Amino acid sequence: MDFASLFGLVLGIVLVVGAMILQAGGDMAGLIQFVNITSIMIVLGGTMASTAIGFRINEIVRVFTLVKFVVTKPKFMLYELVKELTEAAEIYRKGPTELEKHLPNVKSFFIKDGLTFIANGIKYDDLKTILLQREKFRYSRESHESDLIKTLGTFSPAFGMIGTLIGLIFMLNNMGGGAEAMGNIGPSMGVALITTFYGSLFASLLFNPFSEKLKLRNQENSQAHQLMITGILLIWQKRHQIDVQDQLTAYIEPKDRLLHFKDEE
Amino acid sequence: MDFASLFGLVLGIVLVVGAMILQAGGDMAGLIQFVNITSIMIVLGGTMASTAIGFRINEIVRVFTLVKFVVTKPKFMLYELVKELTEAAEIYRKGPTELEKHLPNVKSFFIKDGLTFIANGIKYDDLKTILLQREKFRYSRESHESDLIKTLGTFSPAFGMIGTLIGLIFMLNNMGGGAEAMGNIGPSMGVALITTFYGSLFASLLFNPFSEKLKLRNQENSQAHQLMITGILLIWQKRHQIDVQDQLTAYIEPKDRLLHFKDEE
Amino acid sequence: MDFASLFGLVLGIVLVVGAMILQAGGDMAGLIQFVNITSIMIVLGGTMASTAIGFRINEIVRVFTLVKFVVTKPKFMLYELVKELTEAAEIYRKGPTELEKHLPNVKSFFIKDGLTFIANGIKYDDLKTILLQREKFRYSRESHESDLIKTLGTFSPAFGMIGTLIGLIFMLNNMGGGAEAMGNIGPSMGVALITTFYGSLFASLLFNPFSEKLKLRNQENSQAHQLMITGILLIWQKRHQIDVQDQLTAYIEPKDRLLHFKDEE
Amino acid sequence: MDFASLFGLVLGIVLVVGAMILQAGGDMAGLIQFVNITSIMIVLGGTMASTAIGFRINEIVRVFTLVKFVVTKPKFMLYELVKELTEAAEIYRKGPTELEKHLPNVKSFFIKDGLTFIANGIKYDDLKTILLQREKFRYSRESHESDLIKTLGTFSPAFGMIGTLIGLIFMLNNMGGGAEAMGNIGPSMGVALITTFYGSLFASLLFNPFSEKLKLRNQENSQAHQLMITGILLIWQKRHQIDVQDQLTAYIEPKDRLLHFKDEE
Amino acid sequence: MDFASLFGLVLGIVLVVGAMILQAGGDMAGLIQFVNITSIMIVLGGTMASTAIGFRINEIVRVFTLVKFVVTKPKFMLYELVKELTEAAEIYRKGPTELEKHLPNVKSFFIKDGLTFIANGIKYDDLKTILLQREKFRYSRESHESDLIKTLGTFSPAFGMIGTLIGLIFMLNNMGGGAEAMGNIGPSMGVALITTFYGSLFASLLFNPFSEKLKLRNQENSQAHQLMITGILLIWQKRHQIDVQDQLTAYIEPKDRLLHFKDEE
């Protein structure tokens, strides 16, 4: 489980709510004034509605299933991919039959698919085109998902402001003259501002950080796939496992390079 | 019909109007104060006027006919394109005459045009240049359309602010001293803020989401055309239908790959 | 004449002024309060001054002569360029002397220059380098012009705010206590806000749309020049006019392709 | 001397100060209220401090020596470079010794360095790599300088707002109740707003325009260096001076092309 | 030690605090009203929480260890790298054994690794791929770090505004009518604004400048690595040390070129 995301979300909520309780003088009941049903309707509803216009319905559904990925560990450990590819390179030099026997032991789906193509005797250029195109497709789809959440984060404060404008216009239009009016301005304006508060909070604590997270994850996946494509193509060329390892370790941190591969060189 | 766009638009309007009715205490007549003819003149009129300066008249007309496309289904089902191209590859290996006979059965206009060039014996480089240039032209024209709607979404809040400034200046200049003045500030300012409200609402619920939608559609069209160009060029090379399918399925989702093509491999 | 730009500008002014008259209760004399000499000094003057710092004096002069271009028709009709180039291709296949005789009939300056190089027997790579570089130079110069107008649109609201700040500071500093002060706040603040109004209006109705227009025109010119360069290079290669037409029609709309070229194929 | 920059700066200051005097009713002594030592400390000091964190001390020093460049003429007249390079091409065709004799007459440092390499018999690829790398280095260094001034323009309004917040918080915290308080709000708030005024003015009239100016100058230098690199490489190839001139004039305005080179063709 | 960063940070704090003391009339105790525990909780806490969601926990930890790098000198002196590489080029021309003996004298880790590959007889393309990939990996990791700090600088003013909204809503909701209410508005609003002040100050004086600093450092490292890669590849080619020096000095300032290398040419 990805501790940072969950920790960040819980910490953020605890701090903001804690600060609110502190300001209410420790009176937790005072928080009830921050619960406002029309504000939630406008901010969450409006944001979802606008995003639904710009994207497809099935994409919005998928994003919510993505949440479980966001709080899980990175999908690929780069040094394990290097080991898996180096091993396959060694085996393929013994012959395609050996490679075919080895296939069920390969854990990564993408590597297994690539090695199957090699065992079936695909041409080099075809293999390269197919692998690059699959990765390009994956990259554009995942970028699209983080764009969707980014869009939620853009519309959220906009609808916060729209809700506040509605509240202000009602308040100002219904405002009579005299001292009584002055006394009503305060609470009405407070209610109007709650929508702005919701819009900013959802954007800053939810949509924008999770969009960043997905972008980061996409970059990591991209690095992993570049490593795997380079490795698979080197295996096709029947390069020696030492050369394969030298090239693939350039994709990982110097620290990991020393830790996992120094003894074998 | 593209359910998401229509659903989003209706949902957004229902939520915002619903929140307004709730705030008016269920009094639907209270919404009448949000109808303001000068606000609409300034926001919608000003936005259209500024956009008309920057674009051509026929483009603005076309954008409004685009609305019907926005609420329709995606133009291309990628796996059907793969099937159509694989089939054509199989037929062309029997000879150009067979391909020419097959042409009337081809549904996609772009593929048909490409296959006609092949049947007429075009050079490979010429074919590639023509197909890429046509796609480049289509892409730039569709980008231009989503840019136009994006521009509407940029000018809309700007004219909302201009309208509010006009209202504020009138109110402030005509404001006398004393208690009576204090009583007038409220309603006058409420009216002035309505223009800002319109400007934000049109941008957030209409122009910006539909611009996103067109951008998304352009990306999807772009992927479909890249698939078709790759396919047509492979057909020219008389590649075997298995190879064509292997390469083209790299352009579609792994899920669709398993569903539509696994049994045939 | 480019109807859209002129129409948009006039429409925008009519709508904004009309809305102001409506708000003044039909009293056109009420508009006089929007005329403020110091506001114009600060917004227009400051904007021009800041832009003059960042650009060269002759560029700013040229931009104002550009206005006449902005309201004129597109410079190039793409299908006419295709016809002119196809014709030249047919003639050059008869020999360089025929081409030289044909030169005075060529309307487009850029095509004529290219054909002159061909008639003089230039090397292919030299021709390509020269044409691409000339287009690159034209593109960067025209981009620079639309950047200049964009800069006017950026500084304009900034100086609007600066003017309003000056007005506010004077008002606040000279404000005494008591009821009389309250009565003075309104009109003084109204005057201060006029500068913000000017800054926003000039940016939204003048500078930003005209910058968009120039950017659009540059893109159109760019497409036209790419078409011409491709055509001139195909003519050098003595390609058949049918091939030249096939390749060049990829640069124009499918609609125009069917309308102007279908019968000749 | 570059008239535009100096003219713009003086014009901007005259207009803003003039508008302030007009608003003060011609009373120049009224301007004294805009002089505020803490505002200058926060805006100029804070901006410099933040920029000093992000850049190196020697870069900030260099930027201030750059000021003298900003108000000087363009460094390169493109048509003179074309003439110098065409002349060198003619001379080198007579032999490397002739070129070496000609070297002291070459005015441009970059061209002289390139011709020296040629006279010393450098390989073509080495020459190309060295010239391109030197230009790339120059470009990235000058971009960095305009980025530095751009950064000043970003921090300046930010510290303007920080200063105003400090003033507001003091004012609000020390504000008692009653009518006396109302009378104090005005002047205290006026003083607080002066910092915002400084922040905006420095950004809009000083930092942002001069950053634009440096960016423009870098682009011009870049074009000049591209011209020189193309010319030097053509000279290495011992191309005829007519060809060199044909290619290099593609880097200059058609107007200059006709003016300076038409008679020689 | 990098004087500029430390100097800038200290200068900024001194100026802002100094201006605050001046405004408090020299009364340092007046600064106590700027210390507000809930404001710090919301701004610093919320910013860290949101950033923790978008990044990994170990990255956030590493950023704080980065602080020590930010205040240290540049890692590479470019002219020393040129000297080290020129020397290695001279030695390798004597033979691989000589190079191997020389390896312990090489100071830069990256150069030593490259020379080790050469001494082991690596193929040219493999060497190039490995070096470029290692540099690409380093670049993307360091970019990621400056992005993280940039994210802190984006969330900081957002949480400043959220904190102020919380304060305003409490104040407005609890505000009764009458003159007493007017007297309470001031101090309560002052407290609410402190959070905005914190958010702006942390962004402008801490997060944004240090993010700029890291970006600058990454660019410098990138230039150094490009120089080293070019040098190592030239050494593989057994190029003469004079040629190596000519090419590598194109990566350094003309001033340094004249100072360190003129006498040796």
PDB file of C-alpha atoms in Angstrom, chain B residues 69-238:
ATOM      1  CA  PHE B  69     -21.374  15.855 -33.567  1.00  0.00           C
ATOM      2  CA  VAL B  70     -20.448  16.471 -29.958  1.00  0.00           C
ATOM      3  CA  VAL B  71     -23.527  14.632 -28.745  1.00  0.00           C
ATOM      4  CA  THR B  72     -23.060  11.684 -31.105  1.00  0.00           C
ATOM      5  CA  LYS B  73     -21.126   8.443 -30.670  1.00  0.00           C
ATOM      6  CA  PRO B  74     -17.435   8.090 -31.549  1.00  0.00           C
ATOM      7  CA  LYS B  75     -16.990   8.032 -35.325  1.00  0.00           C
ATOM      8  CA  PHE B  76     -14.626   5.055 -35.422  1.00  0.00           C
ATOM      9  CA  MET B  77     -14.674   1.720 -33.593  1.00  0.00           C
ATOM     10  CA  LEU B  78     -10.975   0.883 -33.671  1.00  0.00           C
ATOM     11  CA  TYR B  79     -11.384  -2.906 -33.746  1.00  0.00           C
ATOM     12  CA  GLU B  80     -13.705  -2.659 -36.762  1.00  0.00           C
ATOM     13  CA  LEU B  81     -11.037  -0.675 -38.616  1.00  0.00           C
ATOM     14  CA  VAL B  82      -8.519  -3.420 -37.806  1.00  0.00           C
ATOM     15  CA  LYS B  83     -10.903  -6.050 -39.209  1.00  0.00           C
ATOM     16  CA  GLU B  84     -11.587  -4.032 -42.361  1.00  0.00           C
ATOM     17  CA  LEU B  85      -7.863  -3.492 -42.986  1.00  0.00           C
ATOM     18  CA  THR B  86      -6.922  -7.133 -42.269  1.00  0.00           C
ATOM     19  CA  GLU B  87      -9.573  -8.269 -44.712  1.00  0.00           C
ATOM     20  CA  ALA B  88      -8.322  -5.880 -47.410  1.00  0.00           C
ATOM     21  CA  ALA B  89      -4.752  -7.117 -46.839  1.00  0.00           C
ATOM     22  CA  GLU B  90      -5.876 -10.712 -47.457  1.00  0.00           C
ATOM     23  CA  ILE B  91      -7.718  -9.703 -50.641  1.00  0.00           C
ATOM     24  CA  TYR B  92      -4.896  -7.571 -52.081  1.00  0.00           C
ATOM     25  CA  ARG B  93      -2.484 -10.527 -51.836  1.00  0.00           C
ATOM     26  CA  LYS B  94      -4.727 -12.221 -54.438  1.00  0.00           C
ATOM     27  CA  GLY B  95      -4.126  -9.295 -56.828  1.00  0.00           C
ATOM     28  CA  PRO B  96      -5.041  -5.630 -57.539  1.00  0.00           C
ATOM     29  CA  THR B  97      -8.153  -6.674 -59.521  1.00  0.00           C
ATOM     30  CA  GLU B  98      -9.571  -8.492 -56.504  1.00  0.00           C
ATOM     31  CA  LEU B  99      -8.907  -5.349 -54.412  1.00  0.00           C
ATOM     32  CA  GLU B 100     -10.714  -3.136 -56.940  1.00  0.00           C
ATOM     33  CA  LYS B 101     -13.762  -5.442 -56.806  1.00  0.00           C
ATOM     34  CA  HIS B 102     -13.675  -5.278 -53.008  1.00  0.00           C
ATOM     35  CA  LEU B 103     -13.616  -1.430 -52.886  1.00  0.00           C
ATOM     36  CA  PRO B 104     -17.413  -0.826 -52.801  1.00  0.00           C
ATOM     37  CA  ASN B 105     -17.617  -2.972 -49.623  1.00  0.00           C
ATOM     38  CA  VAL B 106     -15.194  -0.710 -47.727  1.00  0.00           C
ATOM     39  CA  LYS B 107     -17.136   1.449 -45.288  1.00  0.00           C
ATOM     40  CA  SER B 108     -14.506   3.955 -44.107  1.00  0.00           C
ATOM     41  CA  PHE B 109     -14.006   6.791 -46.615  1.00  0.00           C
ATOM     42  CA  PHE B 110     -10.334   7.276 -45.679  1.00  0.00           C
ATOM     43  CA  ILE B 111      -9.467   3.553 -46.143  1.00  0.00           C
ATOM     44  CA  LYS B 112     -11.364   3.390 -49.438  1.00  0.00           C
ATOM     45  CA  ASP B 113      -9.407   6.373 -50.783  1.00  0.00           C
ATOM     46  CA  GLY B 114      -6.119   4.781 -49.735  1.00  0.00           C
ATOM     47  CA  LEU B 115      -6.999   1.406 -51.305  1.00  0.00           C
ATOM     48  CA  THR B 116      -8.027   3.181 -54.542  1.00  0.00           C
ATOM     49  CA  PHE B 117      -4.560   4.755 -54.728  1.00  0.00           C
ATOM     50  CA  ILE B 118      -3.038   1.253 -54.213  1.00  0.00           C
ATOM     51  CA  ALA B 119      -5.260  -0.297 -56.898  1.00  0.00           C
ATOM     52  CA  ASN B 120      -4.101   2.469 -59.269  1.00  0.00           C
ATOM     53  CA  GLY B 121      -0.466   1.514 -58.602  1.00  0.00           C
ATOM     54  CA  ILE B 122       0.776   4.569 -56.678  1.00  0.00           C
ATOM     55  CA  LYS B 123       4.429   4.741 -55.495  1.00  0.00           C
ATOM     56  CA  TYR B 124       4.966   3.921 -51.791  1.00  0.00           C
ATOM     57  CA  ASP B 125       6.525   7.280 -50.835  1.00  0.00           C
ATOM     58  CA  ASP B 126       3.794   9.233 -52.630  1.00  0.00           C
ATOM     59  CA  LEU B 127       1.073   7.229 -50.865  1.00  0.00           C
ATOM     60  CA  LYS B 128       2.705   7.799 -47.493  1.00  0.00           C
ATOM     61  CA  THR B 129       3.164  11.552 -48.093  1.00  0.00           C
ATOM     62  CA  ILE B 130      -0.439  12.018 -49.249  1.00  0.00           C
ATOM     63  CA  LEU B 131      -2.007  10.075 -46.355  1.00  0.00           C
ATOM     64  CA  LEU B 132       0.139  11.790 -43.712  1.00  0.00           C
ATOM     65  CA  GLN B 133      -0.556  15.246 -45.168  1.00  0.00           C
ATOM     66  CA  ARG B 134      -4.328  14.644 -45.301  1.00  0.00           C
ATOM     67  CA  GLU B 135      -4.312  13.556 -41.668  1.00  0.00           C
ATOM     68  CA  LYS B 136      -2.129  16.555 -40.701  1.00  0.00           C
ATOM     69  CA  PHE B 137      -4.606  18.882 -42.435  1.00  0.00           C
ATOM     70  CA  ARG B 138      -7.603  17.252 -40.699  1.00  0.00           C
ATOM     71  CA  TYR B 139      -5.862  17.449 -37.328  1.00  0.00           C
ATOM     72  CA  SER B 140      -5.014  21.151 -37.658  1.00  0.00           C
ATOM     73  CA  ARG B 141      -8.553  22.008 -38.786  1.00  0.00           C
ATOM     74  CA  GLU B 142     -10.192  20.176 -35.873  1.00  0.00           C
ATOM     75  CA  SER B 143      -7.689  21.665 -33.383  1.00  0.00           C
ATOM     76  CA  HIS B 144      -8.673  25.035 -34.713  1.00  0.00           C
ATOM     77  CA  GLU B 145     -12.322  24.320 -33.935  1.00  0.00           C
ATOM     78  CA  SER B 146     -11.650  23.341 -30.330  1.00  0.00           C
ATOM     79  CA  ASP B 147      -9.433  26.464 -30.052  1.00  0.00           C
ATOM     80  CA  LEU B 148     -12.401  28.589 -31.155  1.00  0.00           C
ATOM     81  CA  ILE B 149     -14.611  27.223 -28.360  1.00  0.00           C
ATOM     82  CA  LYS B 150     -11.723  27.600 -25.905  1.00  0.00           C
ATOM     83  CA  THR B 151     -11.565  31.274 -26.957  1.00  0.00           C
ATOM     84  CA  LEU B 152     -15.286  31.670 -26.194  1.00  0.00           C
ATOM     85  CA  GLY B 153     -14.516  30.255 -22.739  1.00  0.00           C
ATOM     86  CA  THR B 154     -11.701  32.786 -22.247  1.00  0.00           C
ATOM     87  CA  PHE B 155     -13.641  35.879 -23.295  1.00  0.00           C
ATOM     88  CA  SER B 156     -16.817  34.892 -21.414  1.00  0.00           C
ATOM     89  CA  PRO B 157     -15.593  35.623 -17.827  1.00  0.00           C
ATOM     90  CA  ALA B 158     -13.707  38.692 -19.118  1.00  0.00           C
ATOM     91  CA  PHE B 159     -16.929  40.243 -20.407  1.00  0.00           C
ATOM     92  CA  GLY B 160     -18.656  39.126 -17.203  1.00  0.00           C
ATOM     93  CA  MET B 161     -16.180  41.302 -15.308  1.00  0.00           C
ATOM     94  CA  ILE B 162     -16.561  44.193 -17.782  1.00  0.00           C
ATOM     95  CA  GLY B 163     -20.335  44.123 -17.282  1.00  0.00           C
ATOM     96  CA  THR B 164     -19.942  44.112 -13.510  1.00  0.00           C
ATOM     97  CA  LEU B 165     -17.520  47.059 -13.723  1.00  0.00           C
ATOM     98  CA  ILE B 166     -20.066  49.051 -15.772  1.00  0.00           C
ATOM     99  CA  GLY B 167     -22.749  48.324 -13.161  1.00  0.00           C
ATOM    100  CA  LEU B 168     -20.447  49.219 -10.263  1.00  0.00           C
ATOM    101  CA  ILE B 169     -19.321  52.501 -11.832  1.00  0.00           C
ATOM    102  CA  PHE B 170     -22.932  53.589 -12.431  1.00  0.00           C
ATOM    103  CA  MET B 171     -23.896  52.617  -8.886  1.00  0.00           C
ATOM    104  CA  LEU B 172     -20.916  54.335  -7.256  1.00  0.00           C
ATOM    105  CA  ASN B 173     -21.161  57.520  -9.326  1.00  0.00           C
ATOM    106  CA  ASN B 174     -24.873  57.965  -8.652  1.00  0.00           C
ATOM    107  CA  MET B 175     -24.540  57.132  -4.971  1.00  0.00           C
ATOM    108  CA  GLY B 176     -25.414  59.997  -2.650  1.00  0.00           C
ATOM    109  CA  GLY B 177     -24.388  60.145   1.004  1.00  0.00           C
ATOM    110  CA  GLY B 178     -26.327  59.050   4.098  1.00  0.00           C
ATOM    111  CA  ALA B 179     -28.359  56.026   5.155  1.00  0.00           C
ATOM    112  CA  GLU B 180     -30.454  55.892   1.985  1.00  0.00           C
ATOM    113  CA  ALA B 181     -27.291  55.268  -0.024  1.00  0.00           C
ATOM    114  CA  MET B 182     -26.389  52.286   2.157  1.00  0.00           C
ATOM    115  CA  GLY B 183     -29.782  50.739   1.394  1.00  0.00           C
ATOM    116  CA  ASN B 184     -29.268  51.097  -2.350  1.00  0.00           C
ATOM    117  CA  ILE B 185     -25.781  49.598  -2.465  1.00  0.00           C
ATOM    118  CA  GLY B 186     -27.051  46.081  -1.942  1.00  0.00           C
ATOM    119  CA  PRO B 187     -29.537  45.591  -4.805  1.00  0.00           C
ATOM    120  CA  SER B 188     -27.470  47.616  -7.315  1.00  0.00           C
ATOM    121  CA  MET B 189     -24.386  45.557  -6.542  1.00  0.00           C
ATOM    122  CA  GLY B 190     -26.468  42.379  -6.801  1.00  0.00           C
ATOM    123  CA  VAL B 191     -27.485  43.353 -10.334  1.00  0.00           C
ATOM    124  CA  ALA B 192     -23.877  44.187 -11.218  1.00  0.00           C
ATOM    125  CA  LEU B 193     -22.697  40.763  -9.996  1.00  0.00           C
ATOM    126  CA  ILE B 194     -25.195  38.907 -12.226  1.00  0.00           C
ATOM    127  CA  THR B 195     -22.979  39.623 -15.247  1.00  0.00           C
ATOM    128  CA  THR B 196     -20.002  38.014 -13.508  1.00  0.00           C
ATOM    129  CA  PHE B 197     -22.260  35.064 -12.667  1.00  0.00           C
ATOM    130  CA  TYR B 198     -23.275  34.646 -16.335  1.00  0.00           C
ATOM    131  CA  GLY B 199     -19.682  34.950 -17.531  1.00  0.00           C
ATOM    132  CA  SER B 200     -18.473  32.244 -15.114  1.00  0.00           C
ATOM    133  CA  LEU B 201     -21.407  29.911 -15.712  1.00  0.00           C
ATOM    134  CA  PHE B 202     -21.192  29.988 -19.517  1.00  0.00           C
ATOM    135  CA  ALA B 203     -17.435  29.374 -19.350  1.00  0.00           C
ATOM    136  CA  SER B 204     -17.567  26.552 -16.773  1.00  0.00           C
ATOM    137  CA  LEU B 205     -20.682  24.697 -17.879  1.00  0.00           C
ATOM    138  CA  LEU B 206     -20.687  25.310 -21.631  1.00  0.00           C
ATOM    139  CA  PHE B 207     -17.618  26.600 -23.455  1.00  0.00           C
ATOM    140  CA  ASN B 208     -14.752  24.990 -21.503  1.00  0.00           C
ATOM    141  CA  PRO B 209     -16.265  21.465 -21.262  1.00  0.00           C
ATOM    142  CA  PHE B 210     -17.298  21.423 -24.937  1.00  0.00           C
ATOM    143  CA  SER B 211     -13.827  22.590 -25.939  1.00  0.00           C
ATOM    144  CA  GLU B 212     -12.414  19.658 -23.920  1.00  0.00           C
ATOM    145  CA  LYS B 213     -14.860  17.339 -25.676  1.00  0.00           C
ATOM    146  CA  LEU B 214     -13.744  18.444 -29.148  1.00  0.00           C
ATOM    147  CA  LYS B 215     -10.096  18.060 -28.147  1.00  0.00           C
ATOM    148  CA  LEU B 216     -10.781  14.528 -26.939  1.00  0.00           C
ATOM    149  CA  ARG B 217     -12.645  13.691 -30.159  1.00  0.00           C
ATOM    150  CA  ASN B 218      -9.765  15.050 -32.222  1.00  0.00           C
ATOM    151  CA  GLN B 219      -7.327  12.826 -30.301  1.00  0.00           C
ATOM    152  CA  GLU B 220      -9.519   9.789 -30.917  1.00  0.00           C
ATOM    153  CA  ASN B 221      -9.791  10.629 -34.620  1.00  0.00           C
ATOM    154  CA  SER B 222      -6.046  11.065 -34.698  1.00  0.00           C
ATOM    155  CA  GLN B 223      -5.467   7.579 -33.230  1.00  0.00           C
ATOM    156  CA  ALA B 224      -7.947   6.069 -35.713  1.00  0.00           C
ATOM    157  CA  HIS B 225      -6.196   7.744 -38.658  1.00  0.00           C
ATOM    158  CA  GLN B 226      -2.751   6.630 -37.484  1.00  0.00           C
ATOM    159  CA  LEU B 227      -4.099   3.078 -37.331  1.00  0.00           C
ATOM    160  CA  MET B 228      -5.578   3.381 -40.847  1.00  0.00           C
ATOM    161  CA  ILE B 229      -2.401   4.889 -42.326  1.00  0.00           C
ATOM    162  CA  THR B 230      -0.261   2.117 -40.807  1.00  0.00           C
ATOM    163  CA  GLY B 231      -2.711  -0.452 -42.152  1.00  0.00           C
ATOM    164  CA  ILE B 232      -2.875   0.975 -45.688  1.00  0.00           C
ATOM    165  CA  LEU B 233       0.921   1.161 -45.917  1.00  0.00           C
ATOM    166  CA  LEU B 234       1.223  -2.490 -44.756  1.00  0.00           C
ATOM    167  CA  ILE B 235      -1.322  -3.493 -47.431  1.00  0.00           C
ATOM    168  CA  TRP B 236       0.791  -1.734 -50.112  1.00  0.00           C
ATOM    169  CA  GLN B 237       3.722  -3.866 -48.930  1.00  0.00           C
ATOM    170  CA  LYS B 238       1.559  -6.992 -49.477  1.00  0.00           C
TER     171      LYS B 238
END
